[in-house]
Short mmCIF file of C-alpha atoms in Angstrom, two decimals:
data_model
loop_
_atom_site.label_atom_id
_atom_site.label_comp_id
_atom_site.label_asym_id
_atom_site.label_seq_id
_atom_site.Cartn_x
_atom_site.Cartn_y
_atom_site.Cartn_z
CA ALA A 1 -12.85 119.31 17.50
CA ARG A 2 -9.36 120.60 16.75
CA VAL A 3 -7.95 121.01 13.27
CA ASP A 4 -4.41 120.73 11.93
CA TYR A 5 -3.69 122.86 8.84
CA ASP A 6 -0.54 122.12 6.82
CA GLY A 7 -0.79 125.10 4.47
CA THR A 8 -2.89 123.33 1.84
CA ALA A 9 -5.39 121.09 3.63
CA SER A 10 -7.07 120.65 7.00
CA SER A 11 -7.39 117.46 9.01
CA LEU A 12 -9.01 116.43 12.26
CA LEU A 13 -6.30 116.36 14.95
CA VAL A 14 -6.63 113.57 17.53
CA GLU A 15 -4.06 113.61 20.35
CA PRO A 16 -3.43 111.78 23.64
CA GLU A 17 -3.51 113.48 27.03
CA ARG A 18 -0.37 115.54 27.59
CA ARG A 19 0.89 118.01 30.18
CA ASN A 20 3.30 120.89 29.58
CA LEU A 21 5.65 120.85 32.57
CA ILE A 22 7.19 124.23 31.79
CA THR A 23 5.22 126.74 33.85
CA TYR A 24 5.94 129.86 31.78
CA SER A 25 5.91 128.68 28.19
CA GLU A 26 5.90 132.13 26.55
CA ASP A 27 7.44 134.50 29.11
CA PHE A 28 11.16 133.82 28.82
CA THR A 29 11.87 136.87 31.01
CA ASN A 30 10.40 135.00 33.98
CA ALA A 31 12.81 133.83 36.69
CA ILE A 32 12.16 130.15 35.93
CA TRP A 33 14.23 130.76 32.81
CA THR A 34 17.80 131.39 33.95
CA LYS A 35 20.13 133.22 31.58
CA SER A 36 23.88 132.95 31.21
CA GLY A 37 25.83 135.24 28.90
CA SER A 38 22.52 136.41 27.51
CA SER A 39 19.38 138.45 28.09
CA VAL A 40 15.78 138.32 26.86
CA THR A 41 13.94 141.09 25.04
CA PRO A 42 10.19 140.55 25.56
CA ASN A 43 7.57 140.90 22.80
CA ALA A 44 10.24 141.42 20.17
CA THR A 45 8.37 140.07 17.13
CA THR A 46 5.21 138.36 15.91
CA SER A 47 4.94 134.78 17.13
CA PRO A 48 3.41 131.80 15.31
CA ASP A 49 0.05 132.66 16.92
CA GLY A 50 -0.04 135.96 15.00
CA THR A 51 0.48 138.39 17.89
CA ILE A 52 3.58 140.31 18.98
CA ASN A 53 4.47 138.11 21.93
CA ALA A 54 7.62 136.26 20.88
CA ASP A 55 10.79 137.04 22.83
CA LYS A 56 14.36 137.46 21.61
CA LEU A 57 17.28 135.67 23.25
CA VAL A 58 20.22 138.07 22.86
CA GLU A 59 23.90 137.25 23.47
CA ASP A 60 26.05 139.64 25.50
CA THR A 61 29.66 140.56 24.70
CA SER A 62 31.29 138.05 27.02
CA THR A 63 33.39 135.11 25.87
CA GLY A 64 31.87 131.72 26.63
CA GLY A 65 28.35 130.35 26.52
CA HIS A 66 25.20 132.34 25.75
CA GLN A 67 22.13 130.39 26.85
CA ILE A 68 18.80 130.11 28.60
CA GLN A 69 17.38 127.15 30.51
CA SER A 70 14.52 126.11 32.78
CA ILE A 71 14.92 123.52 35.54
CA THR A 72 11.75 121.40 35.60
CA SER A 73 10.74 118.58 37.95
CA SER A 74 10.73 115.21 36.21
CA SER A 75 11.09 111.49 36.82
CA ASN A 76 14.39 109.72 36.33
CA SER A 77 14.75 107.22 33.46
CA THR A 78 11.59 108.54 31.80
CA ILE A 79 11.14 109.52 28.15
CA TYR A 80 10.44 113.22 27.61
CA THR A 81 9.99 115.38 24.55
CA THR A 82 10.92 119.05 24.68
CA SER A 83 10.08 121.58 21.99
CA VAL A 84 10.31 125.28 21.20
CA PHE A 85 9.53 127.61 18.30
CA VAL A 86 12.62 129.38 16.93
CA LYS A 87 13.38 132.01 14.29
CA TYR A 88 16.60 133.56 13.05
CA ALA A 89 17.50 136.91 14.67
CA GLY A 90 21.15 137.41 13.76
CA ARG A 91 22.65 134.19 15.14
CA GLU A 92 22.18 131.22 12.83
CA TRP A 93 23.04 128.22 14.97
CA ILE A 94 21.57 127.04 18.25
CA ARG A 95 22.12 124.02 20.45
CA PHE A 96 19.02 122.41 22.00
CA THR A 97 19.77 120.07 24.90
CA ASP A 98 18.36 118.54 28.08
CA ALA A 99 21.42 119.94 29.96
CA GLN A 100 21.59 116.88 32.23
CA SER A 101 23.55 114.78 29.77
CA SER A 102 25.35 114.94 26.45
CA ASN A 103 22.08 114.54 24.53
CA ARG A 104 21.87 117.49 22.16
CA ILE A 105 20.85 118.62 18.72
CA HIS A 106 22.16 121.56 16.68
CA PHE A 107 19.97 123.53 14.30
CA ASN A 108 20.47 126.37 11.82
CA THR A 109 17.59 128.84 12.29
CA LEU A 110 18.35 130.58 8.99
CA THR A 111 18.56 127.60 6.64
CA GLY A 112 16.38 125.16 8.62
CA VAL A 113 18.94 122.33 8.58
CA PHE A 114 20.16 120.14 11.42
CA GLY A 115 23.82 119.98 12.35
CA THR A 116 25.56 117.69 14.80
CA ILE A 117 23.37 115.28 16.79
CA SER A 118 25.11 113.75 19.79
CA GLY A 119 24.35 111.59 22.80
CA THR A 120 21.43 109.18 22.97
CA VAL A 121 18.76 111.32 21.31
CA ILE A 122 15.79 109.05 20.63
CA ASP A 123 14.22 111.27 17.99
CA TYR A 124 14.29 114.85 16.73
CA ASN A 125 12.08 116.82 14.37
CA LYS A 126 11.36 120.22 12.89
CA THR A 127 8.17 121.67 11.46
CA ASP A 128 8.47 124.49 8.95
CA LEU A 129 6.04 127.31 9.67
CA GLU A 130 5.38 130.66 8.05
CA ASN A 131 7.61 133.74 8.26
CA GLY A 132 10.81 131.89 9.09
CA TRP A 133 9.54 130.08 12.19
CA TYR A 134 10.38 126.46 12.98
CA LYS A 135 8.98 124.19 15.66
CA LEU A 136 11.96 122.25 16.94
CA SER A 137 11.70 119.15 19.16
CA PHE A 138 13.78 116.28 20.46
CA THR A 139 13.15 113.22 22.61
CA THR A 140 15.48 111.75 25.23
CA THR A 141 15.41 109.67 28.40
CA SER A 142 15.90 111.69 31.57
CA VAL A 143 18.94 110.97 33.73
CA ALA A 144 17.86 113.03 36.76
CA THR A 145 14.76 114.22 38.62
CA ALA A 146 15.24 117.74 37.26
CA TYR A 147 14.95 117.92 33.48
CA THR A 148 16.49 121.10 32.14
CA PRO A 149 15.64 122.20 28.59
CA ARG A 150 18.42 124.54 27.43
CA ILE A 151 18.78 126.73 24.34
CA SER A 152 22.33 127.85 23.59
CA LEU A 153 23.34 130.28 20.87
CA ALA A 154 26.15 128.97 18.69
CA GLU A 155 28.70 130.64 16.44
CA ALA A 156 28.76 127.56 14.22
CA ASP A 157 27.56 123.96 14.32
CA ASN A 158 28.56 122.52 17.73
CA ASP A 159 30.40 125.72 18.73
CA VAL A 160 28.68 127.36 21.69
CA SER A 161 31.71 129.09 23.24
CA TYR A 162 32.58 132.37 21.55
CA THR A 163 32.69 136.16 22.02
CA GLY A 164 29.24 137.62 21.55
CA ASP A 165 28.49 140.85 19.70
CA GLY A 166 25.79 142.05 22.10
CA VAL A 167 22.98 142.21 19.51
CA SER A 168 22.65 138.86 17.73
CA GLY A 169 20.38 136.08 18.88
CA VAL A 170 17.31 134.05 18.08
CA TYR A 171 13.57 134.62 18.48
CA ILE A 172 11.94 132.06 20.80
CA TYR A 173 8.35 131.17 21.64
CA GLY A 174 6.31 128.38 23.17
CA GLY A 175 8.62 126.25 25.30
CA SER A 176 7.24 122.81 26.11
CA LEU A 177 8.28 119.70 28.02
CA GLU A 178 6.00 116.65 27.78
CA GLU A 179 6.30 113.14 29.10
CA GLY A 180 6.06 111.08 25.93
CA SER A 181 7.97 109.83 22.93
CA TYR A 182 6.80 112.49 20.46
CA PRO A 183 5.64 116.13 20.56
CA THR A 184 2.00 117.10 20.45
CA SER A 185 0.44 120.45 19.61
CA TYR A 186 1.52 123.39 21.73
CA ILE A 187 0.03 123.71 25.25
CA PRO A 188 0.40 127.32 26.57
CA THR A 189 1.16 127.88 30.27
CA ASP A 190 1.28 130.98 32.45
CA GLY A 191 2.33 130.27 36.02
CA GLY A 192 1.68 126.53 36.30
CA THR A 193 1.66 123.26 34.42
CA VAL A 194 -1.29 122.69 32.07
CA THR A 195 -2.85 119.38 31.04
CA ARG A 196 -4.75 118.93 27.79
CA VAL A 197 -7.08 115.92 27.96
CA LYS A 198 -7.06 113.34 25.19
CA ASP A 199 -9.33 113.75 22.18
CA GLN A 200 -12.10 111.16 21.87
CA TYR A 201 -14.63 110.77 19.06
CA SER A 202 -17.48 108.34 18.54
CA LYS A 203 -21.02 108.24 17.14
CA THR A 204 -23.57 105.69 18.29
CA GLY A 205 -27.08 104.81 17.19
CA ILE A 206 -26.26 104.75 13.48
CA SER A 207 -27.20 101.18 12.57
CA ASN A 208 -29.31 102.54 9.71
CA LEU A 209 -26.11 103.93 8.14
CA ILE A 210 -24.07 100.73 8.50
CA ASN A 211 -24.71 97.55 6.53
CA SER A 212 -23.16 94.79 8.64
CA GLU A 213 -23.51 92.32 5.77
CA GLU A 214 -21.24 94.29 3.45
CA GLY A 215 -19.57 97.63 3.14
CA VAL A 216 -16.37 99.69 3.15
CA LEU A 217 -14.66 101.68 5.91
CA PHE A 218 -12.36 104.35 4.44
CA GLY A 219 -9.98 106.89 5.95
CA ASP A 220 -7.41 109.34 4.66
CA ILE A 221 -5.25 109.20 7.77
CA ALA A 222 -1.80 109.69 9.29
CA ALA A 223 -0.37 108.63 12.65
CA LEU A 224 1.24 111.12 15.01
CA SER A 225 4.15 108.74 15.55
CA ASP A 226 5.36 105.25 14.75
CA ASP A 227 5.18 104.44 18.46
CA LEU A 228 4.43 100.70 18.08
CA THR A 229 1.01 100.72 19.75
CA TYR A 230 -2.49 99.83 18.59
CA ARG A 231 -4.43 102.88 17.32
CA GLU A 232 -7.77 102.06 15.73
CA ILE A 233 -10.81 103.37 13.84
CA SER A 234 -13.75 100.98 14.01
CA LEU A 235 -17.33 100.19 13.16
CA SER A 236 -18.73 98.03 15.96
CA ASP A 237 -21.72 96.95 18.00
CA GLY A 238 -20.39 99.00 20.92
CA THR A 239 -18.21 96.16 22.15
CA THR A 240 -15.10 94.42 20.86
CA SER A 241 -17.09 91.38 19.68
CA ASN A 242 -18.38 92.45 16.26
CA ARG A 243 -16.37 95.08 14.41
CA VAL A 244 -14.51 96.21 11.33
CA GLU A 245 -11.26 98.07 12.02
CA ILE A 246 -8.57 100.12 10.38
CA ARG A 247 -5.61 100.18 12.73
CA TYR A 248 -1.93 100.91 13.22
CA SER A 249 -0.21 98.00 14.95
CA PRO A 250 2.85 97.42 17.17
CA THR A 251 4.79 96.40 14.06
CA SER A 252 6.59 99.43 12.64
CA ASN A 253 4.67 101.23 9.87
CA ARG A 254 2.05 98.47 9.54
CA ILE A 255 -1.55 99.28 8.63
CA GLN A 256 -4.14 96.57 9.21
CA GLY A 257 -7.74 95.82 8.28
CA ILE A 258 -9.41 93.56 10.85
CA VAL A 259 -12.87 91.96 10.84
CA ARG A 260 -14.17 90.25 14.00
CA VAL A 261 -17.31 88.21 14.58
CA GLY A 262 -18.30 87.07 18.05
CA GLY A 263 -14.92 88.13 19.37
CA SER A 264 -12.97 85.98 16.87
CA VAL A 265 -10.78 87.38 14.09
CA ILE A 266 -12.32 86.44 10.74
CA ALA A 267 -10.00 88.50 8.54
CA SER A 268 -6.60 89.99 9.34
CA LEU A 269 -5.23 91.99 6.44
CA SER A 270 -2.06 94.05 6.56
CA PHE A 271 0.39 96.19 4.61
CA ILE A 272 3.66 97.93 5.52
CA VAL A 273 3.91 101.55 4.37
CA SER A 274 7.12 103.58 4.28
CA ASP A 275 6.00 105.97 7.02
CA ILE A 276 2.68 105.89 8.90
CA THR A 277 3.10 109.56 9.85
CA ASP A 278 2.50 110.38 6.18
CA PHE A 279 -1.10 110.39 4.97
CA SER A 280 -2.39 107.16 3.42
CA LYS A 281 -5.80 106.44 1.94
CA VAL A 282 -6.96 103.18 3.48
CA ALA A 283 -10.10 101.14 2.79
CA VAL A 284 -11.32 97.87 4.31
CA LYS A 285 -14.01 96.00 2.37
CA TRP A 286 -16.11 93.27 3.95
CA LYS A 287 -18.65 90.90 2.42
CA LEU A 288 -19.42 87.23 2.91
CA ASN A 289 -16.31 85.33 1.72
CA ASP A 290 -14.82 88.55 0.28
CA PHE A 291 -12.47 90.76 2.30
CA SER A 292 -9.77 93.15 1.09
CA LEU A 293 -7.46 95.93 2.23
CA TRP A 294 -6.70 98.81 -0.13
CA VAL A 295 -3.93 101.34 0.54
CA ASP A 296 -3.02 104.25 -1.73
CA GLY A 297 -4.62 102.96 -4.90
CA PHE A 298 -3.73 99.27 -4.71
CA GLU A 299 -5.27 96.13 -3.29
CA ARG A 300 -2.68 95.12 -0.68
CA ASP A 301 -4.20 92.01 0.95
CA THR A 302 -7.27 89.79 0.48
CA LEU A 303 -9.16 86.90 2.03
CA GLY A 304 -11.71 84.82 0.10
CA SER A 305 -13.59 83.14 2.93
CA GLY A 306 -15.31 84.12 6.17
CA ILE A 307 -18.52 85.34 7.74
CA VAL A 308 -19.41 88.96 8.51
CA PRO A 309 -20.30 90.85 11.72
CA THR A 310 -23.81 91.65 12.89
CA GLY A 311 -25.41 94.55 14.71
CA MET A 312 -22.81 97.24 14.04
CA ASN A 313 -24.21 100.63 15.14
CA ARG A 314 -21.22 102.67 16.27
CA LEU A 315 -18.39 104.54 14.57
CA GLY A 316 -15.47 105.32 16.87
CA LEU A 317 -11.88 106.49 16.75
CA ASP A 318 -11.01 103.53 18.99
CA ARG A 319 -11.42 99.74 18.92
CA GLY A 320 -15.11 99.86 19.85
CA ASP A 321 -14.97 100.13 23.64
CA GLY A 322 -13.09 103.40 24.12
CA THR A 323 -9.58 101.90 24.26
CA ASP A 324 -6.74 101.66 21.72
CA GLU A 325 -7.76 105.14 20.59
CA PHE A 326 -6.73 106.49 17.21
CA PHE A 327 -4.17 109.27 17.76
CA GLY A 328 -3.37 110.92 14.46
CA LYS A 329 -4.82 113.10 11.73
CA ALA A 330 -7.82 112.39 9.54
CA LYS A 331 -8.61 114.32 6.37
CA GLN A 332 -11.52 112.05 5.47
CA LEU A 333 -13.53 109.29 7.14
CA GLN A 334 -16.26 107.54 5.15
CA VAL A 335 -18.56 104.55 5.55
CA TYR A 336 -20.19 102.83 2.56
CA ASP A 337 -23.13 100.46 2.96
CA ILE A 338 -22.17 98.40 -0.09
CA ALA A 339 -19.00 96.52 -0.97
CA LEU A 340 -17.44 98.76 -3.62
CA THR A 341 -15.98 97.28 -6.79
CA PRO A 342 -12.19 97.06 -7.32
CA THR A 343 -12.43 99.96 -9.78
CA GLN A 344 -14.27 102.07 -7.22
CA LEU A 345 -11.85 101.13 -4.43
CA GLN A 346 -8.88 102.02 -6.62
CA ALA A 347 -10.40 105.42 -7.37
CA LEU A 348 -11.30 106.00 -3.72
CA THR A 349 -7.83 105.26 -2.38
CA SER A 350 -5.74 106.79 -5.19
#
């Protein structure tokens, strides 16, 4: 199991299979990283992993661009997400681009604010880390078979052509290029691409812990992205026939509670949250003729008729058969063998 820690709390991290296509993710002195108007000082400061292995991109004294890039094999017209850890080292602004098009973002490494965003950038994000580090990422569609992540130093927002002072720059660490619409956790490489397999979790043989006639499935959960796919947590009989589910759906920011019996949907309960990548406390209650969905302290949807599943003996971070896996973060996951009262459900999900 892998854990995500946000500075105050830990959560189980569940991610899809991803491959880092950049072959030297930490050694920016390597020849796969070409430099123009710049140089790289290796092991210049402590990186986000706590060791002194972060490099410094340093501008020279020429007039023009000061940058570093890595040409990486890719597929045309495919969505990629590229990311890097950055920290201020004398030059505030940087431009982060795919170098094959006008898709680019600008970022201030001192203040942590974005500047000009241009082109057809699908999404961009930053994660604030300790000691001045930021994880910076953006998502675009490739326009060539050679995707080229590029980091350019900038004198100001959207100003990458200037006379360098020979000492200023930015600390860099952990370059990554993934095929996908959002970044996942960092995958280190050292001489070749590296694939991290998807995370899968399930527990079978627990029928004595699940009351199919009534109960509550609860999770304090967040999605990795609002990517408009099914991502589910379920109690089931090991198939898709009899199950109780909490799921994210292809409708933007929609959380659902689903109950199925004999393959048919008995209850379909739903609620739209402001952002499914933020944590929500979600509970689905089932009982004969009594179904409800609770989200963040309130009863959001109900159904007053319907039968209940039988034979549930499996808890899985999927829909019951290993597909539609839950990719996200989970601080809590609980199963109750009684249908809790509204007062209890309000307290549980508040």
